[in-house]
Structure formats: C-alpha cells, structure tokens
XYZ file of C-alpha atoms in Angstrom:
745
model
C 145.275 103.921 84.776
C 147.313 105.708 87.422
C 145.392 108.870 86.544
C 142.108 107.020 86.969
C 143.231 105.775 90.359
C 144.124 109.306 91.413
C 140.824 110.660 90.169
C 138.628 108.249 92.068
C 140.850 108.397 95.135
C 141.435 104.667 95.409
C 144.802 103.189 96.264
C 146.234 100.790 93.702
C 149.462 98.850 93.847
C 151.826 98.813 90.866
C 150.747 95.233 90.121
C 147.097 96.265 90.116
C 147.825 99.195 87.814
C 149.708 96.914 85.449
C 146.866 94.384 85.545
C 144.234 97.001 84.812
C 146.315 98.459 81.995
C 146.579 95.087 80.295
C 142.891 94.390 80.696
C 141.901 97.791 79.365
C 144.202 98.035 76.347
C 141.214 99.073 74.282
C 141.269 102.401 76.110
C 144.716 103.120 74.753
C 143.553 101.980 71.336
C 140.631 104.417 71.335
C 142.868 107.187 72.636
C 145.612 106.586 70.057
C 143.118 106.168 67.250
C 141.500 109.519 67.821
C 144.899 111.208 67.902
C 145.552 110.268 64.290
C 145.332 113.038 61.699
C 144.304 112.008 58.218
C 147.051 112.753 55.720
C 145.420 111.165 52.686
C 142.836 113.724 51.703
C 139.958 112.879 53.988
C 138.775 115.644 56.319
C 140.086 115.412 59.870
C 137.868 113.450 62.261
C 135.630 115.623 64.399
C 134.110 114.696 67.710
C 130.721 115.599 66.281
C 131.047 112.475 64.159
C 129.615 110.531 67.065
C 126.486 110.955 64.949
C 128.310 110.215 61.693
C 131.022 107.768 60.642
C 134.426 107.840 62.288
C 137.538 107.260 60.161
C 140.448 105.527 61.873
C 143.832 104.322 60.638
C 143.933 100.542 60.377
C 147.607 100.473 61.329
C 146.996 101.878 64.803
C 144.619 99.107 65.843
C 146.607 97.119 68.385
C 143.880 95.221 70.218
C 143.179 91.985 68.349
C 139.618 91.418 69.566
C 138.624 95.006 68.795
C 140.268 94.768 65.385
C 138.331 91.618 64.571
C 135.080 93.258 65.638
C 135.739 96.268 63.428
C 136.787 94.143 60.457
C 133.554 92.178 60.693
C 131.410 95.310 60.801
C 133.154 97.790 58.513
C 134.775 98.216 55.125
C 138.040 99.989 54.207
C 138.006 103.320 52.362
C 141.306 104.839 51.132
C 143.287 102.871 53.712
C 140.862 103.731 56.493
C 138.043 101.866 58.176
C 134.638 103.525 58.518
C 133.427 102.789 62.059
C 129.650 103.198 62.488
C 128.249 105.180 65.378
C 126.621 102.138 67.005
C 129.960 100.325 67.079
C 131.603 103.252 68.855
C 128.748 103.201 71.362
C 129.349 99.480 71.811
C 133.006 100.181 72.558
C 132.006 102.737 75.158
C 129.710 100.216 76.793
C 132.597 97.793 76.868
C 134.700 100.440 78.600
C 132.045 100.835 81.264
C 131.723 97.091 81.803
C 135.491 96.811 82.231
C 135.507 99.654 84.719
C 132.656 98.107 86.671
C 134.516 94.826 86.642
C 137.778 96.126 88.042
C 137.000 99.298 89.966
C 135.694 99.104 93.522
C 131.986 98.281 93.118
C 131.085 99.397 96.617
C 131.256 103.069 95.690
C 128.980 104.145 92.820
C 130.735 107.486 92.474
C 134.018 105.678 91.845
C 132.581 103.989 88.774
C 130.955 107.137 87.482
C 134.094 109.228 87.835
C 136.263 106.535 86.298
C 134.018 106.259 83.252
C 133.916 110.044 83.050
C 137.697 110.207 82.951
C 137.999 107.455 80.361
C 135.498 109.039 77.992
C 137.176 112.387 78.563
C 140.437 110.726 77.580
C 138.870 109.972 74.221
C 137.407 113.426 73.795
C 140.021 115.726 75.258
C 142.102 115.780 72.089
C 139.609 117.912 70.219
C 139.123 121.655 70.502
C 136.162 122.945 68.546
C 136.391 121.517 65.036
C 140.156 120.983 64.874
C 142.410 118.177 66.112
C 144.324 119.253 69.190
C 147.717 118.283 67.772
C 147.310 120.832 64.941
C 147.043 123.710 67.418
C 150.261 125.416 68.498
C 149.138 125.824 72.092
C 149.837 123.982 75.282
C 146.682 122.918 77.068
C 146.235 120.263 79.745
C 144.449 117.089 78.751
C 142.832 116.250 82.091
C 139.478 117.755 81.164
C 137.225 118.032 78.168
C 138.588 120.671 75.821
C 135.847 122.379 73.827
C 135.937 126.096 73.140
C 133.213 128.617 72.318
C 133.243 127.793 68.606
C 132.873 124.106 69.284
C 129.961 124.655 71.609
C 128.043 127.208 69.595
C 128.619 125.737 66.143
C 128.274 122.056 66.885
C 125.281 121.375 69.117
C 125.897 117.645 68.848
C 129.062 118.119 70.848
C 127.043 119.685 73.642
C 124.381 117.006 73.527
C 126.915 114.204 73.620
C 129.019 115.753 76.346
C 127.085 117.948 78.696
C 123.291 117.798 78.432
C 121.793 116.584 81.674
C 125.128 116.908 83.436
C 126.486 119.325 85.990
C 129.926 120.936 85.835
C 131.425 121.703 89.218
C 134.624 123.565 90.052
C 136.260 126.105 92.331
C 137.375 129.660 91.719
C 139.036 131.647 94.506
C 137.977 129.042 97.086
C 134.328 129.221 96.124
C 132.526 126.255 94.556
C 130.537 126.901 91.377
C 127.979 124.702 89.671
C 126.755 124.988 86.075
C 124.174 122.698 84.464
C 123.496 122.270 80.749
C 119.799 121.891 79.900
C 118.168 119.985 77.043
C 118.568 122.974 74.715
C 122.322 123.160 75.264
C 121.970 126.297 77.392
C 124.209 126.831 80.401
C 122.242 127.308 83.651
C 124.057 129.268 86.348
C 122.330 130.729 89.413
C 118.965 130.134 87.766
C 119.847 132.156 84.627
C 120.350 130.771 81.093
C 123.433 131.557 78.976
C 124.281 130.578 75.405
C 128.051 130.261 75.703
C 130.518 129.096 78.358
C 132.545 132.293 78.072
C 129.604 134.350 79.347
C 129.238 132.081 82.355
C 132.979 132.250 82.954
C 132.756 136.045 82.957
C 129.900 135.898 85.481
C 131.960 133.643 87.731
C 135.290 135.467 87.513
C 134.042 139.022 87.106
C 136.440 139.570 84.208
C 136.666 138.849 80.503
C 136.721 135.113 79.993
C 136.823 132.743 77.030
C 135.399 129.269 76.781
C 138.659 127.620 77.700
C 138.899 129.680 80.896
C 135.423 128.455 81.766
C 136.448 124.813 81.519
C 139.633 125.425 83.473
C 137.405 126.595 86.337
C 134.974 123.699 86.111
C 137.271 120.700 86.254
C 134.873 118.027 87.442
C 131.870 116.605 85.601
C 129.093 115.067 87.684
C 126.960 112.718 85.592
C 123.347 113.144 86.646
C 119.878 112.345 85.388
C 118.591 114.546 82.576
C 115.469 115.257 84.649
C 116.093 118.015 87.173
C 114.783 116.827 90.513
C 114.620 117.683 94.207
C 114.822 115.102 96.988
C 112.567 115.875 99.946
C 113.636 114.052 103.093
C 110.578 113.431 105.254
C 111.038 113.623 109.010
C 107.345 113.163 109.739
C 105.787 116.564 109.095
C 102.145 116.599 108.018
C 103.186 119.414 105.639
C 105.817 117.418 103.719
C 103.420 116.594 100.900
C 102.546 120.272 100.534
C 106.237 120.951 99.851
C 106.178 118.335 97.109
C 102.932 119.695 95.681
C 104.333 123.212 95.460
C 107.616 122.070 93.906
C 105.823 120.015 91.263
C 103.405 122.863 90.662
C 106.439 124.921 89.650
C 107.352 122.364 86.974
C 110.126 120.603 88.895
C 109.963 116.903 89.650
C 110.547 115.884 93.251
C 110.318 112.765 95.327
C 109.713 112.264 99.033
C 112.017 109.839 100.826
C 111.900 108.505 104.396
C 114.715 109.759 106.598
C 116.332 106.306 106.724
C 116.819 106.211 102.945
C 120.192 105.035 101.676
C 122.359 107.928 100.544
C 123.169 106.210 97.244
C 119.485 106.450 96.296
C 119.372 110.241 96.634
C 122.932 111.311 95.811
C 122.172 112.404 92.215
C 119.463 114.964 92.972
C 119.927 118.663 92.178
C 118.960 119.793 95.664
C 117.636 118.632 99.014
C 114.792 119.832 101.225
C 114.742 118.599 104.821
C 111.180 118.684 106.137
C 109.846 119.498 109.561
C 108.966 116.777 112.036
C 107.783 116.009 115.570
C 111.170 114.857 116.873
C 113.901 116.713 118.718
C 117.598 116.745 117.830
C 118.124 115.768 121.468
C 116.410 112.408 120.853
C 119.645 111.079 119.353
C 118.295 109.240 116.296
C 121.365 107.828 114.539
C 119.507 106.973 111.309
C 118.197 110.531 111.011
C 121.672 111.923 111.651
C 123.243 109.603 109.093
C 121.352 110.850 106.044
C 121.730 114.497 107.102
C 125.473 114.013 107.563
C 125.809 112.432 104.114
C 123.847 115.239 102.449
C 125.947 117.932 104.128
C 129.147 116.102 103.154
C 127.932 116.070 99.549
C 127.259 119.791 99.866
C 130.801 120.326 101.116
C 132.188 118.608 98.020
C 129.782 119.914 95.366
C 127.806 122.830 96.824
C 124.537 121.016 96.150
C 121.856 123.328 97.632
C 120.045 122.383 100.857
C 116.883 123.876 102.353
C 116.072 122.947 105.950
C 112.540 123.673 107.181
C 111.692 123.798 110.909
C 113.151 120.534 112.257
C 115.326 120.504 109.136
C 116.898 123.791 110.261
C 117.537 122.355 113.705
C 119.180 119.229 112.252
C 121.549 121.300 110.117
C 122.514 123.573 112.999
C 122.987 120.583 115.286
C 125.305 118.984 112.714
C 127.533 122.069 112.661
C 127.699 122.170 116.466
C 125.318 125.072 117.068
C 123.036 125.041 120.093
C 119.431 123.955 119.698
C 117.492 124.685 122.859
C 114.561 122.707 124.165
C 111.508 124.826 124.788
C 108.566 124.161 127.064
C 106.633 126.944 125.357
C 105.637 125.757 121.918
C 105.017 128.167 119.045
C 102.135 127.177 116.794
C 100.204 129.181 114.238
C 100.554 132.494 112.453
C 103.245 134.888 113.682
C 105.385 137.733 112.331
C 109.071 137.759 111.467
C 111.292 140.663 110.461
C 113.631 140.474 107.483
C 117.123 141.619 108.490
C 119.314 141.060 105.410
C 119.081 140.314 101.694
C 119.698 136.882 100.206
C 119.083 135.115 96.861
C 116.626 132.840 98.660
C 114.274 135.780 99.331
C 114.859 137.633 96.055
C 111.622 139.360 94.931
C 109.906 137.828 97.969
C 110.380 140.064 101.005
C 112.149 143.392 101.519
C 114.719 144.050 104.228
C 113.117 145.521 107.392
C 109.664 144.318 106.340
C 107.490 142.290 108.710
C 106.083 139.104 107.223
C 103.317 136.725 108.302
C 104.562 133.134 108.566
C 103.399 129.848 110.074
C 105.427 128.468 112.973
C 104.943 124.926 114.249
C 107.752 124.045 116.658
C 108.889 123.448 120.213
C 112.720 123.418 120.005
C 114.497 126.339 118.364
C 118.004 127.344 117.295
C 119.800 129.303 120.022
C 123.183 129.902 118.341
C 124.097 129.770 114.659
C 126.924 127.769 113.059
C 130.096 129.423 111.821
C 129.686 130.746 108.275
C 125.933 131.276 108.636
C 124.067 134.585 108.815
C 120.715 135.364 110.428
C 118.488 137.051 107.838
C 115.157 136.935 109.724
C 113.999 136.791 113.336
C 110.712 136.683 115.227
C 109.119 140.067 115.937
C 107.730 139.097 119.347
C 110.160 136.539 120.774
C 113.223 137.096 118.544
C 113.268 133.461 117.397
C 116.027 132.793 114.854
C 113.599 132.450 111.968
C 115.958 132.115 108.999
C 119.692 131.583 108.505
C 121.790 131.139 105.368
C 125.269 130.145 104.301
C 125.510 131.711 100.850
C 128.891 130.192 100.030
C 127.682 126.662 100.783
C 124.144 127.289 99.425
C 122.537 126.111 102.661
C 119.279 127.819 103.633
C 117.242 127.226 106.781
C 113.847 128.441 107.981
C 112.195 127.874 111.347
C 108.844 128.671 109.739
C 106.977 126.720 107.055
C 107.121 128.403 103.610
C 105.005 125.631 102.080
C 101.724 126.514 103.829
C 99.304 129.335 103.042
C 99.623 131.407 106.255
C 103.217 132.177 105.154
C 103.057 135.164 102.806
C 104.856 134.489 99.487
C 106.299 131.241 100.828
C 105.962 129.662 97.391
C 108.279 132.334 95.965
C 110.946 131.336 98.486
C 110.637 127.728 97.321
C 110.826 128.882 93.696
C 114.023 130.798 94.451
C 115.507 127.643 95.955
C 114.705 125.706 92.784
C 116.497 128.403 90.790
C 119.541 128.193 93.051
C 119.515 124.419 92.495
C 119.532 125.001 88.693
C 116.350 122.954 88.274
C 114.708 122.843 84.878
C 110.946 123.478 84.972
C 110.213 120.464 82.794
C 107.994 118.289 85.027
C 104.760 117.673 83.124
C 102.136 114.973 82.965
C 103.338 114.202 79.451
C 106.817 113.380 80.729
C 105.306 111.421 83.626
C 103.254 109.269 81.255
C 106.296 108.204 79.251
C 108.317 107.494 82.374
C 105.550 105.463 84.024
C 104.787 103.485 80.874
C 108.423 102.436 80.714
C 108.468 101.614 84.423
C 105.295 99.511 84.196
C 106.713 97.604 81.216
C 109.968 96.918 83.051
C 108.222 95.745 86.230
C 105.513 93.636 84.607
C 107.416 92.233 81.648
C 105.216 89.739 79.793
C 103.110 88.871 82.872
C 99.377 89.493 83.263
C 97.950 92.245 85.461
C 94.551 92.297 87.149
C 93.160 95.756 87.888
C 90.660 96.938 90.456
C 88.425 99.550 88.836
C 85.568 101.323 90.563
C 84.696 103.920 87.943
C 86.226 106.639 90.097
C 88.917 109.068 88.994
C 91.889 107.237 90.474
C 91.198 103.688 89.314
C 90.036 104.881 85.878
C 93.184 106.926 85.239
C 95.432 104.188 86.635
C 93.779 101.589 84.398
C 94.012 103.812 81.313
C 97.717 104.495 81.929
C 98.506 100.839 82.592
C 96.581 99.814 79.470
C 98.668 102.228 77.394
C 101.789 100.544 78.767
C 100.920 96.845 78.455
C 97.677 96.632 76.446
C 95.939 93.230 76.549
C 98.060 92.076 79.476
C 95.745 94.201 81.651
C 92.536 92.566 82.904
C 90.129 95.025 84.569
C 87.560 93.880 87.109
C 84.701 95.901 88.563
C 83.469 94.533 91.893
C 80.034 95.462 93.137
C 80.540 95.583 96.897
C 76.983 96.623 97.640
C 78.469 99.827 99.040
C 78.397 101.950 95.881
C 76.313 104.978 94.904
C 72.812 104.315 93.646
C 72.875 103.084 90.045
C 76.622 103.683 89.879
C 78.047 102.846 86.463
C 81.586 102.817 85.163
C 82.328 104.966 82.136
C 85.758 103.705 81.197
C 87.669 103.977 77.950
C 85.921 101.822 75.382
C 89.053 99.922 74.424
C 89.537 98.583 77.965
C 87.406 95.436 78.561
C 85.945 95.192 82.074
C 84.595 92.132 83.888
C 81.669 92.730 86.305
C 81.626 90.737 89.574
C 78.759 91.023 92.106
C 80.048 90.343 95.637
C 77.678 92.581 97.610
C 76.504 89.743 99.874
C 80.097 88.868 100.781
C 81.043 92.414 101.790
C 77.852 93.109 103.751
C 78.133 89.825 105.648
C 81.775 90.524 106.570
C 80.808 93.955 107.923
C 77.974 92.671 110.120
C 78.442 93.805 113.719
C 81.530 95.930 112.899
C 81.497 99.533 114.177
C 85.177 100.535 114.306
C 86.132 102.456 111.105
C 89.683 101.074 110.971
C 88.369 97.535 111.245
C 85.846 98.251 108.467
C 88.604 99.431 106.157
C 90.824 96.443 106.827
C 87.942 94.001 106.355
C 87.100 95.655 103.036
C 90.757 95.605 102.009
C 91.040 91.900 102.821
C 87.812 91.120 100.974
C 88.982 93.072 97.906
C 92.227 91.133 97.692
C 90.453 87.827 98.315
C 88.054 88.456 95.426
C 90.832 89.639 93.121
C 92.936 86.580 93.844
C 89.967 84.353 93.039
C 89.331 86.232 89.781
C 93.016 86.070 88.951
C 92.920 82.276 89.194
C 90.070 82.234 86.681
C 92.136 84.327 84.251
C 95.244 82.259 84.915
C 98.939 83.118 85.309
C 98.285 86.523 86.888
C 101.185 87.935 88.900
C 100.259 91.573 89.477
C 97.412 93.575 90.981
C 97.014 97.180 89.827
C 95.499 99.689 92.257
C 94.619 103.372 91.941
C 96.458 104.363 95.114
C 97.379 108.070 95.127
C 99.644 110.090 97.366
C 97.029 111.287 99.848
C 96.066 107.626 100.435
C 99.679 106.796 101.261
C 100.131 109.845 103.478
C 96.978 109.341 105.520
C 97.907 105.702 106.056
C 101.293 106.718 107.453
C 103.339 105.021 104.704
C 105.121 108.098 103.355
C 107.482 108.231 106.300
C 108.119 106.088 109.340
C 107.539 109.138 111.534
C 104.212 110.229 110.023
C 101.279 109.472 112.298
C 98.565 107.274 110.800
C 95.452 109.370 110.276
C 93.398 106.523 108.843
C 94.142 103.459 106.738
C 93.204 103.585 103.089
C 91.837 100.321 101.737
C 94.482 100.415 99.000
C 97.434 100.653 101.376
C 96.665 100.055 105.052
C 94.133 97.271 104.608
C 96.191 94.875 102.543
C 96.742 91.413 104.005
C 100.324 90.752 105.026
C 100.477 87.613 102.893
C 99.140 88.802 99.563
C 99.630 86.423 96.660
C 99.745 89.182 94.027
C 102.430 91.808 93.519
C 101.291 95.428 93.457
C 101.408 97.897 90.575
C 100.476 101.424 91.706
C 101.206 103.842 88.835
C 99.660 106.862 90.604
C 101.155 106.242 94.050
C 103.139 109.503 94.088
C 100.618 111.774 92.357
C 98.277 114.203 94.073
C 94.597 114.250 93.110
C 94.855 117.333 90.906
C 97.843 115.748 89.129
C 95.781 112.598 88.573
C 93.115 114.712 86.870
C 95.726 116.420 84.682
C 97.088 113.002 83.796
C 93.615 111.752 82.872
C 93.140 114.771 80.633
C 96.495 114.119 78.944
C 95.586 110.467 78.374
C 92.232 111.402 76.847
C 89.649 110.413 79.457
C 86.307 112.238 79.440
C 85.540 115.139 81.768
C 82.746 113.025 83.248
C 85.358 110.656 84.642
C 88.116 113.155 85.387
C 86.103 115.757 87.262
C 83.745 113.553 89.239
C 83.962 113.951 92.995
C 86.225 111.558 94.908
C 84.531 108.433 96.228
C 86.263 106.352 98.913
C 87.402 102.844 98.063
C 85.477 101.337 101.006
C 82.413 103.105 99.610
C 79.416 103.931 101.789
C 80.782 101.759 104.610
C 82.802 104.739 105.835
C 79.852 107.101 105.387
C 77.590 104.988 107.558
C 78.726 105.658 111.093
C 78.616 102.519 113.255
C 77.373 99.163 111.901
C 76.586 98.733 108.197
C 73.494 96.887 107.001
C 71.457 96.698 103.800
C 68.736 99.099 105.013
C 71.230 101.811 105.983
C 72.947 101.447 102.602
C 69.589 101.955 100.863
C 68.839 105.097 102.894
C 72.248 106.637 102.259
C 72.186 105.821 98.534
C 68.896 107.682 98.145
C 70.050 110.681 100.209
C 73.329 110.883 98.281
C 71.568 110.763 94.900
C 69.204 113.618 95.858
C 72.058 115.718 97.282
C 74.307 115.374 94.212
C 71.529 115.840 91.640
C 70.198 118.942 93.408
C 73.730 120.315 93.529
C 74.044 119.835 89.761
C 70.704 121.590 89.235
C 72.104 124.602 91.102
C 75.317 124.498 88.956
C 77.352 123.918 92.102
C 78.797 120.461 91.435
C 81.836 121.595 89.423
C 82.661 124.304 91.978
C 83.025 121.783 94.791
C 85.955 119.420 95.359
C 83.892 116.746 97.084
C 80.305 116.457 98.317
C 78.577 113.555 100.024
C 76.100 112.538 102.707
C 76.796 110.740 105.990
C 74.269 108.625 107.879
C 74.649 109.181 111.619
C 74.045 106.451 114.224
C 71.381 108.462 116.043
C 67.648 108.935 115.623
C 65.612 112.009 116.519
C 61.952 112.817 116.982
C 60.119 114.593 114.175
C 56.627 115.443 112.975
C 55.346 114.617 109.502
C 51.686 115.231 108.720
C 49.780 114.527 111.903
C 52.139 111.837 113.109
C 55.283 111.526 115.161
C 58.396 110.193 113.434
C 61.592 108.738 114.823
C 64.221 108.696 112.104
C 67.932 108.922 111.321
C 69.949 112.134 111.171
C 71.801 112.691 107.914
C 74.796 115.063 107.606
C 75.694 116.782 104.334
C 79.301 117.695 103.567
C 80.796 119.802 100.765
C 84.412 120.986 100.684
C 86.830 122.939 98.511
C 90.409 121.727 98.044
C 93.146 121.368 95.444
C 94.871 118.156 96.474
C 92.867 116.662 99.342
C 95.611 117.415 101.865
C 93.705 120.401 103.271
C 90.076 121.431 102.749
C 87.509 124.074 103.712
C 83.748 123.769 104.011
C 82.083 125.078 100.856
C 80.419 128.437 101.679
C 77.649 128.269 99.041
C 78.323 131.915 98.232
C 77.897 133.418 94.778
C 80.778 135.914 94.845
C 79.920 137.364 91.430
C 76.391 138.250 92.541
C 77.462 139.097 96.124
C 74.637 136.971 97.436
C 74.291 133.840 99.481
C 72.635 130.747 98.050
C 73.463 128.847 101.252
C 70.025 128.758 102.822
C 68.145 128.440 99.578
C 70.130 125.388 98.491
C 70.432 123.633 101.838
C 66.832 124.193 102.889
C 65.640 122.959 99.517
C 67.799 119.849 99.436
C 67.000 119.092 103.082
C 63.291 119.287 102.364
C 63.582 117.015 99.314
C 65.549 114.424 101.306
C 63.118 114.294 104.235
C 60.076 114.102 101.972
C 61.481 111.406 99.695
C 63.711 109.173 101.815
C 61.973 106.895 104.262
C 63.866 106.659 107.552
C 65.377 110.201 107.661
C 63.735 113.108 109.495
C 66.614 115.527 110.119
C 69.401 116.984 107.909
C 72.470 118.923 109.141
C 75.449 120.530 107.341
C 79.100 119.947 108.308
C 81.079 123.218 108.530
C 84.412 121.700 109.674
C 87.634 122.247 107.706
C 90.593 119.873 107.265
C 92.465 120.039 109.558
C 91.283 119.542 112.285
C 88.823 117.092 110.695
C 89.433 114.781 107.747
C 87.231 115.137 104.673
C 85.523 111.785 105.209
C 83.924 111.126 108.591
C 85.565 107.712 108.939
C-alpha cells in the first residue's frame, strides 16, 4: 500500500497504511496466488488464462471471505481449485470498490492510477508465457512485464492489458505517448507498428527489445477505447466546422463550453481550442481555468493541443507571451509564408511557399513563449500566423484551418489527429450502438412521446429511439396548419403514429404576431402544450423525444455561452422554462449530413432521408409578418409548384434546400386586360453540406456548359403567377450564408 500511496502522490500516515493493508488483504492473496508455480504436473498458469480457467493452490488462500467464495463456485482438481474467468473479474471489481472506498474520492486520477497499480501487481509476475520466478533475470516489478513474444503470440494479453489505453513515459527528457488500437497495433506518431520493440527503436534511435520499450513507458493512462478530440468552444461561429471536419476524418469529437469541468474532458486524446470574440485582456477567470488545466495535463502527459485564433492567444498568454490589442482588425482571405517544417504541416505546405488562409481577428500575438518556434507569418503585415512547440506537442494558428478559404486546412487538422494518435473509427454504425445504449440508460422502463413531422430529423430520431426502446416510444404527428400542401409522413411501418389536428390552435396563437422570434417561441410553447396533453392520454409518460440537430443548437446559441444567438429553433430556444417532460434528443450533436448517413444505416427510405429540410415552425417562418389562413394557402400552392417543377427538371436532388417565401408587400401587375395588386413571392434554393454555410444554387448544368437558370426560373415563375390567386410577382434570392441565414426568419 505504501507503493500505491507513492504512485498516486497522496500522503498517508503509518496508521492509514496499516488500515488499508488490512482492508485490502485480498490484494496480497491475488498477488501471492499468481506467484505460485505448479509442481504437480499441470502447466504453469499464464496471464492469457483470463479467458480460460486459472489454477491456484488452495493452501495459499489466506482471506477467509475470498476462500469461501471460491469454494462455493469451484471444484478441486489435483489439489488445485479451478477459478472461472467471471470470478476473477468479480475479484477485480472488488479491488476497485475497495480502492474507491479508501482512496481520496475527490481526485478521479488517484483512483484510476491506484487501480492500475493494483492490477499491475497481479500481472507483473509474468513475462510472455513463462512465470517470472522461473527466469534467471532481475527485472523490476513496478510495471507490466510483457515481452515481444508475449505480445505477438498471445493477443489476449494485449487485449486485456493495453487496448484502448495509452502508455506514456520519458526518454532523455522527452515525453513519449504510444496507444494500442483495437487490433493490438501500437500507434506512435500516427504510424502503426506490430511489436513494442519496433516502437522502442523509433523512440531511442537504437536497437531495442520489448522490455526496453516498457522500461521507457512506465505509466499507463486508462482511457476510453474510442479515440476522441475535445473541442473547447470560446464562441467562434466556425467551431462546428472544426467538429464537422474532424468527424469527417473518422475521428469522434465533442464540443464543450469553455466553463466545462476539467474532469469531464481529461480523458480525451487531444484538445482543440477554438476562436472567439473575446480578448485575453478581458480577464475571464473561467476561460483561463480550463486552459490552465489542459496545459498542465499537457505538461504531465504531452497530450496534443491545437489553438486556433483566440486559442493561440490564450496559450501564448498562459506562457507569459505578449498579446497586443489591435485597432485594425484583420478579416478575410490573406496570405502567409511558411518559414519552417513541422509535423503539423507535413504534406500540406512547403517551406517558403505562400498560402491563402482566412484570418478573423483583432488581437494578435506579439512575442512568442519560450520553447516555441514561429513557422509561418503574414506576408503583408508579418502577423505571427503559426507557432509550435514540438516537444510539448502544442500547435497554434492565428488563421482558421477549418474554413474553405484556407488552402489545405483540412490536411493540417488531419495531421493533428495523427499526432494525437486518434483512430479513424468514428462511424454511424458505432454511433447507433452508443446512442441506443445511452437512450436505454436514460429512459429505463419509462414511456417516451415523440414529435414527428415526417421530416428527415424527426424521422431518423424516431427510428433510432424505436430501435433502442421499442414499444415504449409513442409517436405523435401534429398538424399545425403550417405544413406543406398535402404533406404526409412516410415513416417506418413498424412505428405506430398518432395523428392530432391542432391547426386552429396554432393559427389562433399566431394572430397579430409579426416578430419571427416571438413566432418561434409561441410555436415551441404550443408544441409542448399539445405533447403534454397527449402524454396524459397515454399515461405515465416521462420523456419527450425531439429531432434537434447540431445546427439547431448552434443557431440558438446553446453550443457555447459565448456564441451569439442567430435565431431560436423551436426545438431548443422556444421551450417553456417549466416543461413537465424530460427531453431525449438523440441527434443533438449530429450535423445534417450525418443525420442522413445515420438514416441510411438504420434503413430508412431515400424519400425520407434525402428530402429537403423543412423548419419545425413550418410555413410560419416563411410568411414574413403576420400569419393567417389565406397566406398559408397561397404559400402552400406556390411551394408545391416550385418543388414539383424542380423535380421535373431533375434539379431537386442537386439542391440542399429549396422553398418559397411570401413577402409582406403587394405590387401592381397586369393580367389579361385588368390591373392586379398581389403579393410578391421569393424563391430560394441553396447548396450546402451541413447547413452551417450555404450558397445560392446557380442552376448551371456544368456537364453541358449551359445555363438552365432563366429557362427554369421563368417557367416556374409563370406557372406560379398563372395558377396561384393572390401572387403577381416572383423573385429569386441570390444571397449566401453568411451573411444571410438559409431561412428568411
């Protein structure tokens, strides 16, 4: 126990050590048991027998309660007891519970390291396939002792010991980190190796065997099996683009607000600090706290850090470098010059090359911290554009690699993931299994009521939730009176759906309302009110499922406390403060294209998956100003003509989203021999991948090098005016996002 106390750096008195030793006598029993060598003809016990039966001498059992447990679950063979695998696992769980009971519970790392040491104490007596005490060599017992033969010949040893874990150690004052993936391969600097000796040779630069490798890497960090990156959001509108790119490279990531507790993020393989609108001179203690904790973790473990824009400034400020305030802001595309090589720009940019990047900052770094090197600077104003500390694996950019104006920025992010030893194993298949388990754990045996609209998001969310909890899910389709003309819901057949017509309620609540934010909140309140009423009819309902996705959360300002609210989504910003149902949002952290991939994986039809997005508040946010029944009728007819004509031109599947907007103005027109005075209708069609940015669809046939723009728009405009009473003018919206949003309200 003294060794455990030393390992976890906690001070124990002699009385405490004695107390712990008495309480944890089973540890000594396990240790002594595994030291025994069979002298009666049975093959020596191997560690690989964690998946087999373990033979132990009955005369070395000195813990009465453990002995009784074994006697009740095993039978003697040749003077030995055969201990099943599940019993050994039970003993290990008991070890952990004892550690958690007696070791300082305030520090999670203390418990993890203590358990690591205890389990190592059990395992460190085996080298390869032979008991340690049969080898005529002197090796320390403080770390796991497995040589090349043991690792290459017995994959179960690797799986039990190292998979999903990171080995960290120092060699010649430099910290090294090696991760073992699900295949039992050693990942070092983004490269895969079959044996520890090869990695040891890479680290030391000289011939190395497996034992040398483990002498270098003395500390085991127990981490999640799923490689992941934590993105700390300081309020940048680009933060979600970072996440989208990282996930697109097959690595799972999560976005956390900058006031997140360090314990929540301490197990991630790497950290990205986003940009943001603040200044390091604002003196935000909460912001400083999480950055300080991350850098301290880096100091101990060399966990990689990438600081972008404001993230670079925070890191430099932490190390005491000067960050100057600037009255001349730098926004938009600019050029930087690459000055030196670095693993972060491997196969990305050449030294002395000039590269287009996107800058979006006011403050800038004036001096660099000790140990850092400038590897890129601005061509025009010599801004410190990129600095690195290779030894600490800290990388900083003043520009934004996550956005398109930056040439090959995605490659820089990919290099960072390699440096962080991230496995490219993030898939929708893995997400489904994880979310199903999460939904089951949250919901338990309770009933869930689901809001389904027939759109992509609610359909996929309902299908996923149904896979997790089956008949506990009760789906309800509410006709708000604000839907497309003749809108139907083509859901999975095995999911029963209840139809509720509340069009009069919604239209009456919206009477006289012109402000778009107020519309959304009224609709959100009405939705919840109806669901609560329906839940009472079903009885004993505790949860409400919604198809909220990441762009909804972002645009409502809920992703980070510093993100400006663009507009409230009815699923997130319009919820009443006192809601009587708990929320289940299985898609909350997925982008739209990920939702479609998920729907495909689940088995939904293309008709559902690839339909254009339709806002939760429906046509209420496509009717500018007050909503009434007549305006809804007009817009439904215009929208139907627009979409059907688009399908006739084979354009529908090429467009991310298309819709019509009814404007609150009327213009003079001439039809036949008479004067008309009708509404103006705007048509919108955009291209996008995730809804975070979008461009107006050009209606250009690139294969034929011809424009269908005028042909299509003139045709559809003519059909609308001739068939929809109340409209006499049609216009097309050419605005991109940003500066505009996709929807008008």
